[in-house]
mmCIF file of C-alpha atoms in Angstrom:
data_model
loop_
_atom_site.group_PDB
_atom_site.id
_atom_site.type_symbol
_atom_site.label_atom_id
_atom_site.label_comp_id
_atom_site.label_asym_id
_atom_site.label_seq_id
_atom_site.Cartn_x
_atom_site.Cartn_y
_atom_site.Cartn_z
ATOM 1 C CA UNK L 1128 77.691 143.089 85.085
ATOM 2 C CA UNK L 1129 74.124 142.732 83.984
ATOM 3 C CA UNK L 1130 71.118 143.582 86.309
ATOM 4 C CA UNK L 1131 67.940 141.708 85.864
ATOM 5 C CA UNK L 1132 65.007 143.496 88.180
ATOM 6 C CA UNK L 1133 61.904 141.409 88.220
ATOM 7 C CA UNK L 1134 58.259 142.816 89.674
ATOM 8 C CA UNK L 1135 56.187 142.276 91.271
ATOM 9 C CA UNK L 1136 58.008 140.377 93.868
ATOM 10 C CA UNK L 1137 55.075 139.217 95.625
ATOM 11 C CA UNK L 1138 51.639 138.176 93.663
ATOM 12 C CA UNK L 1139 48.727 136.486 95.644
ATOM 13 C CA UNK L 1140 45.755 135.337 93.315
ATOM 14 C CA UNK L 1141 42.934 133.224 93.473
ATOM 15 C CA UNK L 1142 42.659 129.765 91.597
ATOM 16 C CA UNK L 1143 41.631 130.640 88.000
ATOM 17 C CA UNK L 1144 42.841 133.983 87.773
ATOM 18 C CA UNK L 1145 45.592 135.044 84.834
ATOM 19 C CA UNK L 1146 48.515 136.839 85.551
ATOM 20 C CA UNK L 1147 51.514 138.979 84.181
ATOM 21 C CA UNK L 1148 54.994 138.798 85.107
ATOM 22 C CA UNK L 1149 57.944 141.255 84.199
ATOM 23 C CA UNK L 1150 61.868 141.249 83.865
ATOM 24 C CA UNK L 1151 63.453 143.890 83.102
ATOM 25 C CA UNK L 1152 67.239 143.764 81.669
ATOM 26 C CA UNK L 1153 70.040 146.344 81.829
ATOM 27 C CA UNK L 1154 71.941 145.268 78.688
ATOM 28 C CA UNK L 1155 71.701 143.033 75.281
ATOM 29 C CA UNK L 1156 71.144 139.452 76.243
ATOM 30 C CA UNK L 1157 71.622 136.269 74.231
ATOM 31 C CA UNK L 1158 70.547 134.053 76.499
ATOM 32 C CA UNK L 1159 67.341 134.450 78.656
ATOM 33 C CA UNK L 1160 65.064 131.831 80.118
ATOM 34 C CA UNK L 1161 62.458 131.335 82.870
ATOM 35 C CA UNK L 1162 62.217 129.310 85.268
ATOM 36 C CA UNK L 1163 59.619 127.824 88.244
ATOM 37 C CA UNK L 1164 60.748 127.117 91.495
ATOM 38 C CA UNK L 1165 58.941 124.515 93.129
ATOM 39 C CA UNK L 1166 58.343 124.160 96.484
ATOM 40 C CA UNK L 1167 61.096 121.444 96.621
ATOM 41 C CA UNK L 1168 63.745 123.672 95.100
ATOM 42 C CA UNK L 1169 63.904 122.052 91.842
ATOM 43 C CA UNK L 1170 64.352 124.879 89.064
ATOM 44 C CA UNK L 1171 62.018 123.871 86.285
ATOM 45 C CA UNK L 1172 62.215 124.882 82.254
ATOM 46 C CA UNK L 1173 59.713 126.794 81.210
ATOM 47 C CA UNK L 1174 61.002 128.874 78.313
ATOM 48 C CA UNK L 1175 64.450 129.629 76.657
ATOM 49 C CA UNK L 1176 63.354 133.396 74.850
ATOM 50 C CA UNK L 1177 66.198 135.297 73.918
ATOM 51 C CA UNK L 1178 63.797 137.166 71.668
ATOM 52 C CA UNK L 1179 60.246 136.682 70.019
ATOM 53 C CA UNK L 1180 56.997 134.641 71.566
ATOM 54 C CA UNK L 1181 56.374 131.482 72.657
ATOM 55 C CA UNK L 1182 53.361 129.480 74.609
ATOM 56 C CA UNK L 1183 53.026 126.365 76.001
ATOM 57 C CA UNK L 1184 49.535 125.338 77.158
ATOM 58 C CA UNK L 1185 48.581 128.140 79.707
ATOM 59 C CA UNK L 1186 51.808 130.272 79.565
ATOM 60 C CA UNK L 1187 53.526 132.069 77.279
ATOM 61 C CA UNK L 1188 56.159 134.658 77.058
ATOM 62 C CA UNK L 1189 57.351 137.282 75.269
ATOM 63 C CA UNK L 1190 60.918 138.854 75.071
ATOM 64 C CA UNK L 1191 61.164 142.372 73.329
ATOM 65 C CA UNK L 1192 65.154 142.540 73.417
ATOM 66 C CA UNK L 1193 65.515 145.882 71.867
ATOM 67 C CA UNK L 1194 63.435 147.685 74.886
ATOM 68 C CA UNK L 1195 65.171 145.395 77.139
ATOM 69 C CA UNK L 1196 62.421 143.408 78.933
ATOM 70 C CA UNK L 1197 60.553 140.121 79.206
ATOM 71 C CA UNK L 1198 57.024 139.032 79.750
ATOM 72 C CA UNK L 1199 55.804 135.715 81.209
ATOM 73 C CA UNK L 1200 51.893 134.892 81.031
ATOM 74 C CA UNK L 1201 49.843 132.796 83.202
ATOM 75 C CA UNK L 1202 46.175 132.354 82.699
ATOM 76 C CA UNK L 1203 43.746 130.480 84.494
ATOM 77 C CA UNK L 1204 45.952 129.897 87.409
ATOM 78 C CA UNK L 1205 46.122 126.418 89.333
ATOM 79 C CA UNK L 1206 47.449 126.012 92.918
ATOM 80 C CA UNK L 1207 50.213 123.989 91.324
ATOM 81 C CA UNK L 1208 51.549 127.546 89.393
ATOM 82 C CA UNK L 1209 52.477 128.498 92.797
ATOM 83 C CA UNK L 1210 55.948 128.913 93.542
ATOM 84 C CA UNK L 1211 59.237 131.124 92.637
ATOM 85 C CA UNK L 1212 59.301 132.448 88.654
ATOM 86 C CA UNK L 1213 62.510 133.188 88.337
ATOM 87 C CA UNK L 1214 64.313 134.740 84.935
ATOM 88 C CA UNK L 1215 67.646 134.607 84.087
ATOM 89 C CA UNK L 1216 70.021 136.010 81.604
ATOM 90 C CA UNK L 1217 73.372 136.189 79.618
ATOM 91 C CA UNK L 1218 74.900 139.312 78.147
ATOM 92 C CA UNK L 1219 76.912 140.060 75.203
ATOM 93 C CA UNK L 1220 79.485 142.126 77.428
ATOM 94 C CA UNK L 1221 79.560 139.776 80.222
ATOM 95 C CA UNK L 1222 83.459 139.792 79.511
ATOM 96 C CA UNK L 1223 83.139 135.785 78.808
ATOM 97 C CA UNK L 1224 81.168 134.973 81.630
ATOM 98 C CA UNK L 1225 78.393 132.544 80.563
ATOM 99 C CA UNK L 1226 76.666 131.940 83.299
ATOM 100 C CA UNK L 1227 73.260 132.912 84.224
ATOM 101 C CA UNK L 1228 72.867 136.226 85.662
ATOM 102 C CA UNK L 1229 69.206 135.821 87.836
ATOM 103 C CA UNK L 1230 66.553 138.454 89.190
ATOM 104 C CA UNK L 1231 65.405 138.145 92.324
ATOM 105 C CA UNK L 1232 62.628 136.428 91.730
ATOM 106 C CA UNK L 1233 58.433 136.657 92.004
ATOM 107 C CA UNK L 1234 56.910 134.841 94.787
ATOM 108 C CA UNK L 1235 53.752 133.754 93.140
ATOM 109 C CA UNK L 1236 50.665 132.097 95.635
ATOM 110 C CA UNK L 1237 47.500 130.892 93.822
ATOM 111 C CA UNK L 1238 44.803 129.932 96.810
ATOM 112 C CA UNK L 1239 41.764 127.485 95.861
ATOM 113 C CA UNK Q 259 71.108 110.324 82.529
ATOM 114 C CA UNK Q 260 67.889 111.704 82.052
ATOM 115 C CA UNK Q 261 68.262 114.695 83.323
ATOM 116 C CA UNK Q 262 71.383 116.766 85.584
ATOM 117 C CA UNK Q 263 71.940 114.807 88.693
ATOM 118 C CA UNK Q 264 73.155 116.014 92.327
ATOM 119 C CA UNK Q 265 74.674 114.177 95.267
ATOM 120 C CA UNK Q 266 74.313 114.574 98.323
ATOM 121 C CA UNK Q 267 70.806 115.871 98.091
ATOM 122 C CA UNK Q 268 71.514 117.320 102.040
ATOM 123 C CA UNK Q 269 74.686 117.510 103.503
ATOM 124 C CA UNK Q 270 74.938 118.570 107.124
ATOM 125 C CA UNK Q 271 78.622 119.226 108.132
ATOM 126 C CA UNK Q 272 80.623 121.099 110.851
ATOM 127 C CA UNK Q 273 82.079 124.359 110.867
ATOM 128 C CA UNK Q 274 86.289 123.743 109.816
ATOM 129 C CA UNK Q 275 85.077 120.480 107.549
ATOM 130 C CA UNK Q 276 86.324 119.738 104.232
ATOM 131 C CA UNK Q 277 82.894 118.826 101.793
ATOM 132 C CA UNK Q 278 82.373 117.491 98.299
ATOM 133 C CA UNK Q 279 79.602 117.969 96.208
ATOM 134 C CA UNK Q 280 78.918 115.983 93.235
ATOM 135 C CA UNK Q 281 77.117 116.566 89.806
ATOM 136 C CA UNK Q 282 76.581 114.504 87.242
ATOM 137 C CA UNK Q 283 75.287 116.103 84.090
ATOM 138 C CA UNK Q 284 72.920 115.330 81.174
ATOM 139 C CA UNK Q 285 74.933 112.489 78.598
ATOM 140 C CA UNK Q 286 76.530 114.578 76.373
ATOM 141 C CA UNK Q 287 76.187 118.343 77.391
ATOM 142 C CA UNK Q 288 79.532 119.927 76.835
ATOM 143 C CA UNK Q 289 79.203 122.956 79.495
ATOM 144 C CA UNK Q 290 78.524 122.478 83.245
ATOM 145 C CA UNK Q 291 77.599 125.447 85.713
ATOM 146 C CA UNK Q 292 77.890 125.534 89.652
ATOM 147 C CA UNK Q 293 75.141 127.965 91.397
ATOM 148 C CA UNK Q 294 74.852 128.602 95.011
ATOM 149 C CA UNK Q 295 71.240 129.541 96.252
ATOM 150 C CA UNK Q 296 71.076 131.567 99.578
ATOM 151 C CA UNK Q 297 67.465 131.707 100.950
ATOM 152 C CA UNK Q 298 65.382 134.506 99.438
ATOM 153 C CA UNK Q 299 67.667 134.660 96.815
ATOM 154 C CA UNK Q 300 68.443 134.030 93.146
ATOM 155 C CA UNK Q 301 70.538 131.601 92.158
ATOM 156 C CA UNK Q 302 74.362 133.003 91.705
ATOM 157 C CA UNK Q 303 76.880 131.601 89.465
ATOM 158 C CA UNK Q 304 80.386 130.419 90.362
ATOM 159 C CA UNK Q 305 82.393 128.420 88.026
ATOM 160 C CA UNK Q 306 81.508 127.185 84.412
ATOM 161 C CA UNK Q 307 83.443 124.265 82.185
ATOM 162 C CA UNK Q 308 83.645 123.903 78.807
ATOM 163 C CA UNK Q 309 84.392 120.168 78.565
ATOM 164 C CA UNK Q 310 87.618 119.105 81.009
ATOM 165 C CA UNK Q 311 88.351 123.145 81.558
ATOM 166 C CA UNK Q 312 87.098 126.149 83.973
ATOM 167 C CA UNK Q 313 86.002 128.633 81.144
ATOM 168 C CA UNK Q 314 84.983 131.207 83.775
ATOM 169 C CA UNK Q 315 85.912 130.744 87.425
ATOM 170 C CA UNK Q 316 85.152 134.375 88.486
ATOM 171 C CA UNK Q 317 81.759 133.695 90.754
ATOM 172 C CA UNK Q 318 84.317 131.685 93.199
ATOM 173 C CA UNK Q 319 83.722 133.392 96.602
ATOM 174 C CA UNK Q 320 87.315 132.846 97.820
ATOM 175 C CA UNK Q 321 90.049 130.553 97.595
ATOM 176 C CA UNK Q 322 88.284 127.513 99.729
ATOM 177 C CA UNK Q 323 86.165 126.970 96.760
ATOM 178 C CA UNK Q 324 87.449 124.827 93.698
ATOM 179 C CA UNK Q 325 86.048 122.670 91.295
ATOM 180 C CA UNK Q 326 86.854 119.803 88.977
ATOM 181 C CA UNK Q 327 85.669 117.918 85.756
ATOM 182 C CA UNK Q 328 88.480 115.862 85.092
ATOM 183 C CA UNK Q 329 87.081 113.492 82.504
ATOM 184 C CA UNK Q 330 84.556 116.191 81.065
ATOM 185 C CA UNK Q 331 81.589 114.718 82.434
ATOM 186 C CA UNK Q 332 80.897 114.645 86.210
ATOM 187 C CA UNK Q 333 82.476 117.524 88.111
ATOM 188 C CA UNK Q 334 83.237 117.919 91.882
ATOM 189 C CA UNK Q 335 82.177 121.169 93.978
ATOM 190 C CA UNK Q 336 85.205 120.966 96.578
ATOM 191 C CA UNK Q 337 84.711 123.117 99.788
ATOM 192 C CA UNK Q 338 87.039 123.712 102.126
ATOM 193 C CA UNK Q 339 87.528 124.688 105.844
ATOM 194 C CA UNK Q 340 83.711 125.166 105.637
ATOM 195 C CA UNK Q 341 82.305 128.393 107.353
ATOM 196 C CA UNK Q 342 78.780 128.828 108.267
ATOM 197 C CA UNK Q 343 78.208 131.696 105.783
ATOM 198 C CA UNK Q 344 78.565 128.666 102.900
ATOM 199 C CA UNK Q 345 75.533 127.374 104.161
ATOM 200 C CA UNK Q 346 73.090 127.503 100.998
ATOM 201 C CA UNK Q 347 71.910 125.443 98.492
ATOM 202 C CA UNK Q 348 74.529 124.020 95.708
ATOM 203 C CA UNK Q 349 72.966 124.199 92.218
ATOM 204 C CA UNK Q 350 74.323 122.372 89.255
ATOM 205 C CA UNK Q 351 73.390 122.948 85.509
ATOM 206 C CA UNK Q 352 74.462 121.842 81.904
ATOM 207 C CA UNK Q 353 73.600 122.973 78.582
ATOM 208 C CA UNK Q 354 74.150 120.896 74.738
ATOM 209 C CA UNK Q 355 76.791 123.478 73.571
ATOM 210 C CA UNK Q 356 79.452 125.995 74.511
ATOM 211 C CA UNK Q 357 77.994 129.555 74.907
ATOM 212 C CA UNK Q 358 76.088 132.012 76.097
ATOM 213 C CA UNK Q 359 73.358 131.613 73.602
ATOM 214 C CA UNK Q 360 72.225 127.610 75.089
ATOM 215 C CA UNK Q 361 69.742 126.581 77.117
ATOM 216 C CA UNK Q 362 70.885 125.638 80.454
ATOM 217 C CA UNK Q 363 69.262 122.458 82.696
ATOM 218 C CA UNK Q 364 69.437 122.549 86.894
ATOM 219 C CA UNK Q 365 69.539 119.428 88.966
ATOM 220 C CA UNK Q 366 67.304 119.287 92.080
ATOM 221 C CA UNK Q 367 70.697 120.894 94.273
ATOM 222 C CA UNK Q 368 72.310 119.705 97.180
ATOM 223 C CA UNK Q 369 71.232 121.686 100.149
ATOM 224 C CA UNK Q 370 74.637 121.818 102.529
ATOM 225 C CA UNK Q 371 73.980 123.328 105.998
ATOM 226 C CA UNK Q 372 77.356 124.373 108.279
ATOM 227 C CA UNK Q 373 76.920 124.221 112.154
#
């Protein structure tokens, strides 16, 4: 099946700080969103990017499909961005599997 | 409902016990998705419907594991003989349309813990 490798896995910043995280995709996706884990385990929308750029006050993210990777932008970081960013795919030869394949994650911590 | 709904938020049940987990997705999303969450971990699927039917079963772990949406709406996680390796947390989601290409909604999970 597909494999989804996020990095970094860990990312400690201070409040106000902007940040960059990656996933990286083995195969042609039509599906691929992110996601933030709060610290209640609720798994939150943040963008549904098979393929172009999008933003949405302070983040954005960008999907180039043909080099097989995604981008997710944070800038001016709050303690309230901390959590688990988590992104999530579908591929076209998942054999008619349509669920969500997920990377492992980045543990992101924003101290005041 | 507003948005995809889970009960039990925590269920705490003994090693050999039968367990049902309900969700109750978003008013009129055709597909449902069951995840299970071990700690540290991504989220990994197990069973999707399209409307009454398991499209894709294949993420089942083993045998004790079904599900059901008999009415095409809510669906039941159904554990049983519960081991303490199933202890993790129980992630539902729904999406508008059949598909890969749809985005996909999580409830807040129920966390089950086996003792």
């Amino acid at each position: 099946g597909i494999q989804v490798e996020q990095s970094p896995p860990d990312l400690i910043l201070q409040e106000g700080a902007n940040s960059t995280l990656r996933c990286n995709f083995s195969d042609s996706v039509n599906n691929l969103q992110w996601f933030h884990q709060n610290p209640w385990g609720q798994l939150i929308n943040l963008f549904y990017i098979p393929s172009g750029t999008k933003q949405n006050g302070r983040l954005s993210a960008t999907t180039v499909a043909t080099e097989r990777y995604s981008l997710l932008y944070i800038s001016s970081s709050q303690t309230t961005d901390s959590g688990v960013y988590f992104c999530a795919v579908v591929g076209y030869s998942g054999g008619g599997a349509d669920g969500l394949t997920f990377g492992k994650g980045t543990h992101l911590i924003i101290q005041p | 409902g507003a948005g995809v709904s889970q009960t039990p938020s925590n269920k705490v049940t003994e090693k050999g016990k039968y367990v049902e987990l309900r969700c109750d997705p978003i008013s009129g999303h055709t597909a449902l998705y069951w995840y299970r969450q071990s700690l540290g971990q991504g989220p990994e699927f197990l069973i999707y419907f399209q409307g009454t039917g398991a499209a894709d079963d294949s993420g089942l772990p083993n045998d004790r594991f079904f599900a059901v949406r008999p009415e095409g709406s809510v669906s039941t996680l159904k554990i049983q003989r519960t081991e303490r390796g199933d202890s993790a947390v129980y992630l539902c989601a729904s999406s508008s349309q059949v598909g890969a290409g749809t985005e996909a909604f999580f409830g807040q999970g129920t966390r089950l813990t086996v003792v």
